[in-house]
Tab-separated table of C-alpha atoms in Angstrom:
chain	number	residue	atom	x	y	z
A	1445	MET	CA	33.444	-14.582	34.110
A	1446	SER	CA	35.078	-10.944	34.446
A	1447	HIS	CA	33.851	-8.442	31.904
A	1448	THR	CA	37.712	-7.978	31.672
A	1449	THR	CA	38.033	-11.968	30.437
A	1450	LYS	CA	36.094	-11.343	27.575
A	1451	ASN	CA	37.968	-9.128	25.905
A	1452	LYS	CA	41.204	-10.007	27.623
A	1453	ALA	CA	43.287	-10.059	24.740
A	1454	ALA	CA	42.502	-7.000	23.251
A	1455	LEU	CA	42.243	-5.329	26.821
A	1456	LEU	CA	46.036	-6.643	27.639
A	1457	GLY	CA	47.007	-5.369	24.281
A	1458	ARG	CA	46.038	-1.855	25.074
A	1459	VAL	CA	47.673	-1.539	28.830
A	1460	ARG	CA	50.450	-2.937	27.121
A	1461	ARG	CA	50.639	-0.380	24.106
A	1462	LEU	CA	50.213	2.393	27.505
A	1463	LYS	CA	53.204	0.525	29.111
A	1464	GLY	CA	55.051	1.205	26.597
A	1465	GLN	CA	54.271	4.730	26.008
A	1466	MET	CA	55.235	5.231	29.335
A	1467	GLU	CA	58.389	3.679	28.905
A	1468	ALA	CA	59.027	6.270	26.169
A	1469	VAL	CA	58.395	8.867	28.457
A	1470	GLU	CA	60.853	7.639	30.679
A	1471	ARG	CA	63.694	7.537	28.045
A	1472	ALA	CA	62.843	10.871	26.726
A	1473	LEU	CA	63.304	11.967	30.462
A	1474	GLU	CA	66.422	10.252	30.696
A	1475	ALA	CA	67.580	11.434	27.228
A	1476	GLU	CA	66.833	15.128	28.183
A	1477	ALA	CA	64.844	15.100	25.079
A	1478	PRO	CA	63.168	18.474	24.077
A	1479	CYS	CA	60.326	19.659	26.681
A	1480	GLY	CA	57.866	19.846	23.958
A	1481	GLU	CA	58.268	16.203	22.947
A	1482	ILE	CA	57.978	15.034	26.537
A	1483	LEU	CA	54.883	17.087	26.864
A	1484	ASN	CA	53.353	15.436	23.649
A	1485	LEU	CA	54.199	12.014	24.834
A	1486	VAL	CA	52.479	12.488	28.152
A	1487	ALA	CA	49.615	14.579	26.694
A	1488	SER	CA	49.269	11.323	24.304
A	1489	VAL	CA	49.418	8.794	27.283
A	1490	ARG	CA	46.503	10.537	28.882
A	1491	GLY	CA	44.348	10.220	25.972
A	1492	ALA	CA	44.813	6.626	25.717
A	1493	ILE	CA	44.359	6.341	29.372
A	1494	ASN	CA	41.148	7.818	28.975
A	1495	GLY	CA	39.999	5.479	26.008
A	1496	LEU	CA	40.802	2.490	28.129
A	1497	MET	CA	38.917	3.765	31.236
A	1498	GLY	CA	36.297	4.351	28.503
A	1499	GLU	CA	35.821	0.776	27.323
A	1500	LEU	CA	36.639	-0.789	30.694
A	1501	VAL	CA	33.306	1.364	32.350
A	1502	GLU	CA	31.454	0.289	29.137
A	1503	ASP	CA	32.558	-3.479	29.220
A	1504	HIS	CA	31.436	-3.583	32.782
A	1505	ILE	CA	28.192	-1.800	32.419
A	1506	ARG	CA	27.417	-4.493	29.497
A	1507	MET	CA	28.884	-7.536	31.639
A	1508	HIS	CA	27.836	-6.798	35.375
A	1509	VAL	CA	25.194	-3.982	34.954
A	1510	VAL	CA	22.711	-4.138	31.963
A	1511	ASP	CA	23.588	-4.893	28.730
A	1512	PRO	CA	21.093	-2.472	27.007
A	1513	ASP	CA	21.233	-5.348	23.699
A	1514	THR	CA	19.894	-8.428	25.701
A	1515	GLU	CA	18.167	-6.856	28.799
A	1516	THR	CA	14.214	-7.409	28.369
A	1517	ASP	CA	13.704	-4.796	31.011
A	1518	LYS	CA	12.296	-2.163	28.477
A	1519	VAL	CA	13.315	0.674	31.361
A	1520	ARG	CA	16.331	-0.578	32.063
A	1521	SER	CA	17.525	-1.400	29.047
A	1522	GLN	CA	17.078	1.986	27.534
A	1523	GLY	CA	18.752	3.365	31.034
A	1524	ALA	CA	21.629	1.524	29.868
A	1525	ALA	CA	21.674	3.006	26.602
A	1526	ASP	CA	21.637	6.311	27.617
A	1527	LEU	CA	24.325	5.905	30.190
A	1528	ILE	CA	26.682	4.371	27.851
A	1529	GLU	CA	25.951	7.016	25.191
A	1530	ALA	CA	26.405	9.733	27.625
A	1531	LEU	CA	29.734	8.288	29.089
A	1532	ARG	CA	30.997	8.094	25.606
A	1533	LYS	CA	30.286	11.707	24.944
A	1534	TYR	CA	31.940	12.338	28.357
A	1535	LEU	CA	35.083	10.050	28.847
A	1536	LYS	CA	36.825	11.318	26.404
B	586	MET	CA	69.247	22.756	29.737
B	587	SER	CA	65.995	21.158	29.570
B	588	HIS	CA	63.242	21.943	32.314
B	589	THR	CA	63.124	18.136	32.436
B	590	THR	CA	66.844	18.023	33.211
B	591	LYS	CA	66.533	20.111	36.570
B	592	ASN	CA	63.807	17.995	38.135
B	593	LYS	CA	64.928	15.057	36.455
B	594	ALA	CA	65.238	12.470	39.392
B	595	ALA	CA	61.957	13.642	40.582
B	596	LEU	CA	60.000	13.810	37.274
B	597	LEU	CA	61.567	10.002	36.419
B	598	GLY	CA	60.662	8.723	39.597
B	599	ARG	CA	57.074	9.708	39.128
B	600	VAL	CA	57.099	8.159	35.574
B	601	ARG	CA	58.671	4.964	36.949
B	602	ARG	CA	55.832	4.425	39.702
B	603	LEU	CA	53.234	5.596	36.536
B	604	LYS	CA	54.883	2.376	34.656
B	605	GLY	CA	54.462	0.350	37.872
B	606	GLN	CA	50.788	1.318	38.178
B	607	MET	CA	50.388	0.369	34.583
B	608	GLU	CA	52.137	-3.149	35.392
B	609	ALA	CA	49.646	-3.356	38.409
B	610	VAL	CA	46.670	-2.790	36.084
B	611	GLU	CA	48.616	-5.585	33.484
B	612	ARG	CA	48.742	-8.165	36.174
B	613	ALA	CA	45.128	-7.831	37.619
B	614	LEU	CA	43.810	-8.128	33.566
B	615	GLU	CA	46.128	-11.073	33.473
B	616	ALA	CA	44.461	-12.629	36.757
B	617	GLU	CA	41.100	-11.637	36.025
B	618	ALA	CA	40.834	-9.864	39.319
B	619	PRO	CA	37.446	-8.166	40.195
B	620	CYS	CA	36.202	-5.590	37.729
B	621	GLY	CA	35.842	-2.596	40.065
B	622	GLU	CA	39.484	-2.996	41.264
B	623	ILE	CA	40.666	-2.911	37.651
B	624	LEU	CA	38.599	0.334	37.151
B	625	ASN	CA	39.842	1.699	40.331
B	626	LEU	CA	43.636	0.971	39.348
B	627	VAL	CA	42.689	2.831	35.985
B	628	ALA	CA	41.089	5.710	37.584
B	629	SER	CA	44.164	6.171	39.865
B	630	VAL	CA	46.689	6.091	36.604
B	631	ARG	CA	44.650	8.882	35.333
B	632	GLY	CA	44.938	10.680	38.331
B	633	ALA	CA	48.618	10.243	38.305
B	634	ILE	CA	48.992	11.091	35.051
B	635	ASN	CA	47.031	13.998	35.162
B	636	GLY	CA	49.541	15.509	38.180
B	637	LEU	CA	52.668	14.616	36.198
B	638	MET	CA	51.243	16.212	32.937
B	639	GLY	CA	50.381	19.596	35.401
B	640	GLU	CA	54.085	19.345	36.917
B	641	LEU	CA	55.412	19.324	33.468
B	642	VAL	CA	53.505	21.943	31.797
B	643	GLU	CA	54.789	24.178	34.990
B	644	ASP	CA	57.589	23.212	34.778
B	645	HIS	CA	57.933	24.240	31.271
B	646	ILE	CA	56.521	27.702	31.742
B	647	ARG	CA	59.113	28.381	34.419
B	648	MET	CA	61.993	26.980	32.647
B	649	HIS	CA	61.068	27.921	28.925
B	650	VAL	CA	58.681	30.551	28.838
B	651	VAL	CA	58.316	32.900	31.947
B	652	ASP	CA	59.439	32.240	35.305
B	653	PRO	CA	57.240	34.803	37.209
B	654	ASP	CA	59.783	34.556	40.111
B	655	THR	CA	62.259	36.165	38.351
B	656	GLU	CA	60.749	37.759	35.448
B	657	THR	CA	61.722	41.572	35.441
B	658	ASP	CA	58.644	42.497	32.848
B	659	LYS	CA	55.858	42.761	35.570
B	660	VAL	CA	52.877	42.320	32.705
B	661	ARG	CA	54.657	39.313	31.857
B	662	SER	CA	55.328	37.951	35.207
B	663	GLN	CA	51.561	38.329	36.391
B	664	GLY	CA	50.790	36.503	33.047
B	665	ALA	CA	52.774	33.716	34.017
B	666	ALA	CA	51.693	33.662	37.181
B	667	ASP	CA	48.035	33.816	36.594
B	668	LEU	CA	48.155	31.332	33.878
B	669	ILE	CA	50.146	28.915	36.472
B	670	GLU	CA	47.226	29.190	38.931
B	671	ALA	CA	44.602	28.683	36.243
B	672	LEU	CA	46.345	25.759	34.980
B	673	ARG	CA	46.550	24.169	38.504
B	674	LYS	CA	42.990	24.612	39.078
B	675	TYR	CA	42.112	23.312	35.737
B	676	LEU	CA	44.763	20.496	35.157
B	677	LYS	CA	43.646	18.083	37.968
C	1209	MET	CA	44.374	46.055	27.046
C	1210	SER	CA	43.103	42.534	28.108
C	1211	HIS	CA	43.554	39.626	25.930
C	1212	THR	CA	39.987	39.506	26.497
C	1213	THR	CA	39.124	42.414	24.998
C	1214	LYS	CA	40.959	41.739	21.468
C	1215	ASN	CA	38.302	39.044	20.843
C	1216	LYS	CA	36.154	40.185	22.985
C	1217	ALA	CA	32.775	39.607	20.405
C	1218	ALA	CA	33.587	36.327	19.511
C	1219	LEU	CA	34.637	35.340	23.302
C	1220	LEU	CA	31.441	37.193	24.688
C	1221	GLY	CA	29.081	35.283	21.638
C	1222	ARG	CA	30.833	32.137	22.969
C	1223	VAL	CA	30.010	32.584	26.528
C	1224	ARG	CA	26.160	33.863	25.756
C	1225	ARG	CA	25.776	30.361	23.385
C	1226	LEU	CA	26.899	28.517	26.550
C	1227	LYS	CA	24.628	30.469	28.969
C	1228	GLY	CA	21.805	29.441	26.274
C	1229	GLN	CA	22.722	25.901	26.918
C	1230	MET	CA	22.632	25.969	30.587
C	1231	GLU	CA	19.069	27.221	30.117
C	1232	ALA	CA	17.996	24.432	27.763
C	1233	VAL	CA	19.427	22.015	30.507
C	1234	GLU	CA	17.335	24.134	33.409
C	1235	ARG	CA	14.236	23.877	30.895
C	1236	ALA	CA	14.678	20.372	30.137
C	1237	LEU	CA	14.791	19.401	33.824
C	1238	GLU	CA	12.020	21.801	34.572
C	1239	ALA	CA	10.412	19.870	31.810
C	1240	GLU	CA	10.850	16.367	33.250
C	1241	ALA	CA	12.787	15.669	29.925
C	1242	PRO	CA	14.175	12.125	29.438
C	1243	CYS	CA	17.098	11.691	31.632
C	1244	GLY	CA	19.280	10.693	28.566
C	1245	GLU	CA	18.539	13.899	26.626
C	1246	ILE	CA	19.625	15.861	29.962
C	1247	LEU	CA	22.779	13.798	29.925
C	1248	ASN	CA	23.952	14.556	26.721
C	1249	LEU	CA	22.739	18.377	27.059
C	1250	VAL	CA	25.059	18.542	30.171
C	1251	ALA	CA	27.922	16.867	28.302
C	1252	SER	CA	27.765	19.343	25.366
C	1253	VAL	CA	28.075	22.329	27.979
C	1254	ARG	CA	31.166	20.442	29.353
C	1255	GLY	CA	32.534	19.980	25.744
C	1256	ALA	CA	31.638	24.037	25.088
C	1257	ILE	CA	33.635	24.923	28.673
C	1258	ASN	CA	36.718	22.738	28.007
C	1259	GLY	CA	36.483	24.591	24.206
C	1260	LEU	CA	36.331	28.371	25.955
C	1261	MET	CA	38.880	27.567	28.415
C	1262	GLY	CA	41.530	26.106	25.966
C	1263	GLU	CA	40.722	29.502	23.531
C	1264	LEU	CA	41.195	31.692	26.830
C	1265	VAL	CA	44.420	29.827	27.767
C	1266	GLU	CA	45.928	30.426	24.594
C	1267	ASP	CA	44.705	33.841	24.100
C	1268	HIS	CA	46.392	34.848	27.323
C	1269	ILE	CA	49.657	33.153	26.758
C	1270	ARG	CA	49.904	34.978	23.645
C	1271	MET	CA	48.590	38.473	24.834
C	1272	HIS	CA	50.377	38.601	28.662
C	1273	VAL	CA	52.934	35.763	28.381
C	1274	VAL	CA	55.050	35.223	25.346
C	1275	ASP	CA	53.388	35.282	21.683
C	1276	PRO	CA	55.502	32.639	19.870
C	1277	ASP	CA	54.450	34.898	16.287
C	1278	THR	CA	56.277	38.065	17.607
C	1279	GLU	CA	58.770	36.958	20.279
C	1280	THR	CA	62.223	37.390	19.206
C	1281	ASP	CA	64.059	35.391	21.934
C	1282	LYS	CA	63.983	32.002	20.138
C	1283	VAL	CA	63.851	29.786	23.395
C	1284	ARG	CA	60.806	31.765	24.727
C	1285	SER	CA	59.194	31.622	21.306
C	1286	GLN	CA	59.792	27.985	21.013
C	1287	GLY	CA	58.931	27.465	24.819
C	1288	ALA	CA	55.467	29.188	24.121
C	1289	ALA	CA	54.579	27.567	20.646
C	1290	ASP	CA	55.320	24.042	22.622
C	1291	LEU	CA	53.501	24.922	25.744
C	1292	ILE	CA	50.383	25.992	23.120
C	1293	GLU	CA	50.516	23.021	20.977
C	1294	ALA	CA	50.774	20.495	24.368
C	1295	LEU	CA	47.772	22.450	25.853
C	1296	ARG	CA	45.540	22.270	22.933
C	1297	LYS	CA	46.257	18.524	22.873
C	1298	TYR	CA	45.287	18.441	26.539
C	1299	LEU	CA	42.416	21.077	27.131
C	1300	LYS	CA	39.946	19.173	25.174
D	138	MET	CA	9.095	9.253	36.853
D	139	SER	CA	12.334	10.828	35.611
D	140	HIS	CA	15.815	10.673	38.002
D	141	THR	CA	15.448	14.363	37.410
D	142	THR	CA	12.047	14.452	38.763
D	143	LYS	CA	13.169	12.852	42.035
D	144	ASN	CA	15.795	15.689	43.079
D	145	LYS	CA	14.527	18.188	40.862
D	146	ALA	CA	14.533	20.964	43.029
D	147	ALA	CA	18.299	20.834	44.254
D	148	LEU	CA	19.016	20.005	40.446
D	149	LEU	CA	17.748	23.030	39.399
D	150	GLY	CA	19.105	24.774	42.173
D	151	ARG	CA	22.505	23.812	41.128
D	152	VAL	CA	21.740	24.535	37.084
D	153	ARG	CA	20.565	28.017	38.192
D	154	ARG	CA	24.062	28.873	40.198
D	155	LEU	CA	25.670	27.486	37.194
D	156	LYS	CA	23.994	29.928	34.962
D	157	GLY	CA	24.785	32.658	37.372
D	158	GLN	CA	28.601	31.722	37.252
D	159	MET	CA	28.163	31.805	33.491
D	160	GLU	CA	26.805	35.360	33.568
D	161	ALA	CA	29.639	36.370	36.162
D	162	VAL	CA	32.253	35.286	33.343
D	163	GLU	CA	29.903	37.311	30.636
D	164	ARG	CA	30.200	40.186	33.006
D	165	ALA	CA	33.883	40.098	33.179
D	166	LEU	CA	34.147	39.848	29.596
D	167	GLU	CA	32.149	42.874	29.189
D	168	ALA	CA	34.047	44.610	31.906
D	169	GLU	CA	37.639	43.780	30.309
D	170	ALA	CA	38.341	42.310	33.812
D	171	PRO	CA	42.179	41.086	34.700
D	172	CYS	CA	42.526	37.877	32.394
D	173	GLY	CA	43.438	35.744	35.528
D	174	GLU	CA	39.837	36.835	37.075
D	175	ILE	CA	38.308	35.382	33.890
D	176	LEU	CA	40.129	32.397	33.560
D	177	ASN	CA	39.774	31.170	37.105
D	178	LEU	CA	35.857	32.063	36.683
D	179	VAL	CA	35.741	29.674	33.632
D	180	ALA	CA	37.544	26.796	35.805
D	181	SER	CA	35.257	27.106	38.355
D	182	VAL	CA	32.481	26.890	35.578
D	183	ARG	CA	34.028	23.790	34.639
D	184	GLY	CA	34.417	22.192	37.873
D	185	ALA	CA	30.927	22.716	38.482
D	186	ILE	CA	29.856	21.315	35.327
D	187	ASN	CA	31.784	18.060	36.426
D	188	GLY	CA	29.983	18.056	39.766
D	189	LEU	CA	26.701	18.210	38.044
D	190	MET	CA	27.445	15.447	35.468
D	191	GLY	CA	28.569	13.470	38.170
D	192	GLU	CA	25.400	13.809	40.074
D	193	LEU	CA	23.388	13.464	37.202
D	194	VAL	CA	25.109	10.198	35.900
D	195	GLU	CA	24.658	8.686	39.571
D	196	ASP	CA	21.036	9.614	39.781
D	197	HIS	CA	20.384	7.995	36.378
D	198	ILE	CA	22.556	4.798	37.288
D	199	ARG	CA	20.003	4.599	40.390
D	200	MET	CA	16.852	5.503	38.914
D	201	HIS	CA	17.190	3.906	35.518
D	202	VAL	CA	19.450	1.235	35.337
D	203	VAL	CA	20.337	-0.348	38.704
D	204	ASP	CA	19.685	1.004	42.218
D	205	PRO	CA	22.835	-0.812	44.335
D	206	ASP	CA	20.878	0.051	47.341
D	207	THR	CA	18.014	-2.272	46.500
D	208	GLU	CA	18.813	-4.277	43.631
D	209	THR	CA	18.155	-8.382	44.856
D	210	ASP	CA	20.413	-9.492	42.265
D	211	LYS	CA	23.741	-9.418	43.885
D	212	VAL	CA	26.116	-9.463	40.535
D	213	ARG	CA	24.286	-6.267	39.491
D	214	SER	CA	23.865	-4.941	42.821
D	215	GLN	CA	27.684	-5.283	42.971
D	216	GLY	CA	28.487	-4.342	39.770
D	217	ALA	CA	26.473	-0.838	39.949
D	218	ALA	CA	28.116	-0.039	43.201
D	219	ASP	CA	31.610	-0.522	41.451
D	220	LEU	CA	30.358	1.663	38.723
D	221	ILE	CA	29.445	4.398	40.839
D	222	GLU	CA	32.483	4.077	42.834
D	223	ALA	CA	34.728	4.402	40.026
D	224	LEU	CA	32.906	7.149	38.208
D	225	ARG	CA	32.678	9.273	41.377
D	226	LYS	CA	36.825	8.746	41.092
D	227	TYR	CA	36.585	9.497	37.492
D	228	LEU	CA	34.166	12.285	36.797
D	229	LYS	CA	36.102	15.040	38.800
């Protein structure tokens, strides 16, 4: 099972909202909306992409590499927990 | 005229390709594609968003703030050129 | 006068704190501190660099390009205000 | 053994160069260097920090979580390889 399967519905919802945000950028460009508005829309899309990437990476570590909550090897468990914590700080 | 009007067709093409990339992420999630593939697709979307943001910001500076190529005030012209150069380095 | 002159003391304080943070990373590496601790220190340095970059860019726009608070040309004033707002959202 | 121990000399060299780059920013601010020059210095520091973070994260995954080159569990080995590849693309 893919890690994306587990939270598939939640991730799909997130991706569809992102697609909707891209469509808002498209409509704003077509309507020649004020530039500041377009810049803000694109900055929001970028924030949402970073959030999605962070969630996918964390899911991936837990499902396919080492899940710190269930791993019995203490070094690996701590290593995975430290990795997730650092990436949360970094991928935002 | 909005700065987005000037290069409207080019920007719209870029936004539509981005929407297409989001749709590829959506299909990959639906098809339960391998996680590594999905992570790569999302990392590509992020790169494309950063490129779009950089282009919009540079356009905006040239059209609505100061265009270093036509500004007659030398301080402003140099200031805008320095700003664009720094942001090109930064927004990638 | 450079824009860095105006807030010179504040910016220098910020840069020196950053140098101190790099020294903490150096000491942690030398002392073979736990990896998670080092990752956290480096993630903090990155956040501080982004903050410094954002402040320098905003200062630069106000001092050398267009200051939205004093500019009499309304298009430029609005353009600079929009730019600063978008970059604040983006450069963090 | 910490992952930072293994490549300790190389990482320390990298951190010291970064400290040197921060000192260059400090001297440029003190000397009231042109703003464009300072922005470029800071953008370079940011690039170097991102590179350091990427290297530390990859080292950490290999040493404390799962090393794709030596792991015998194929799912974990592939998962760690995919993670490293995605983060290389992302952390730059």
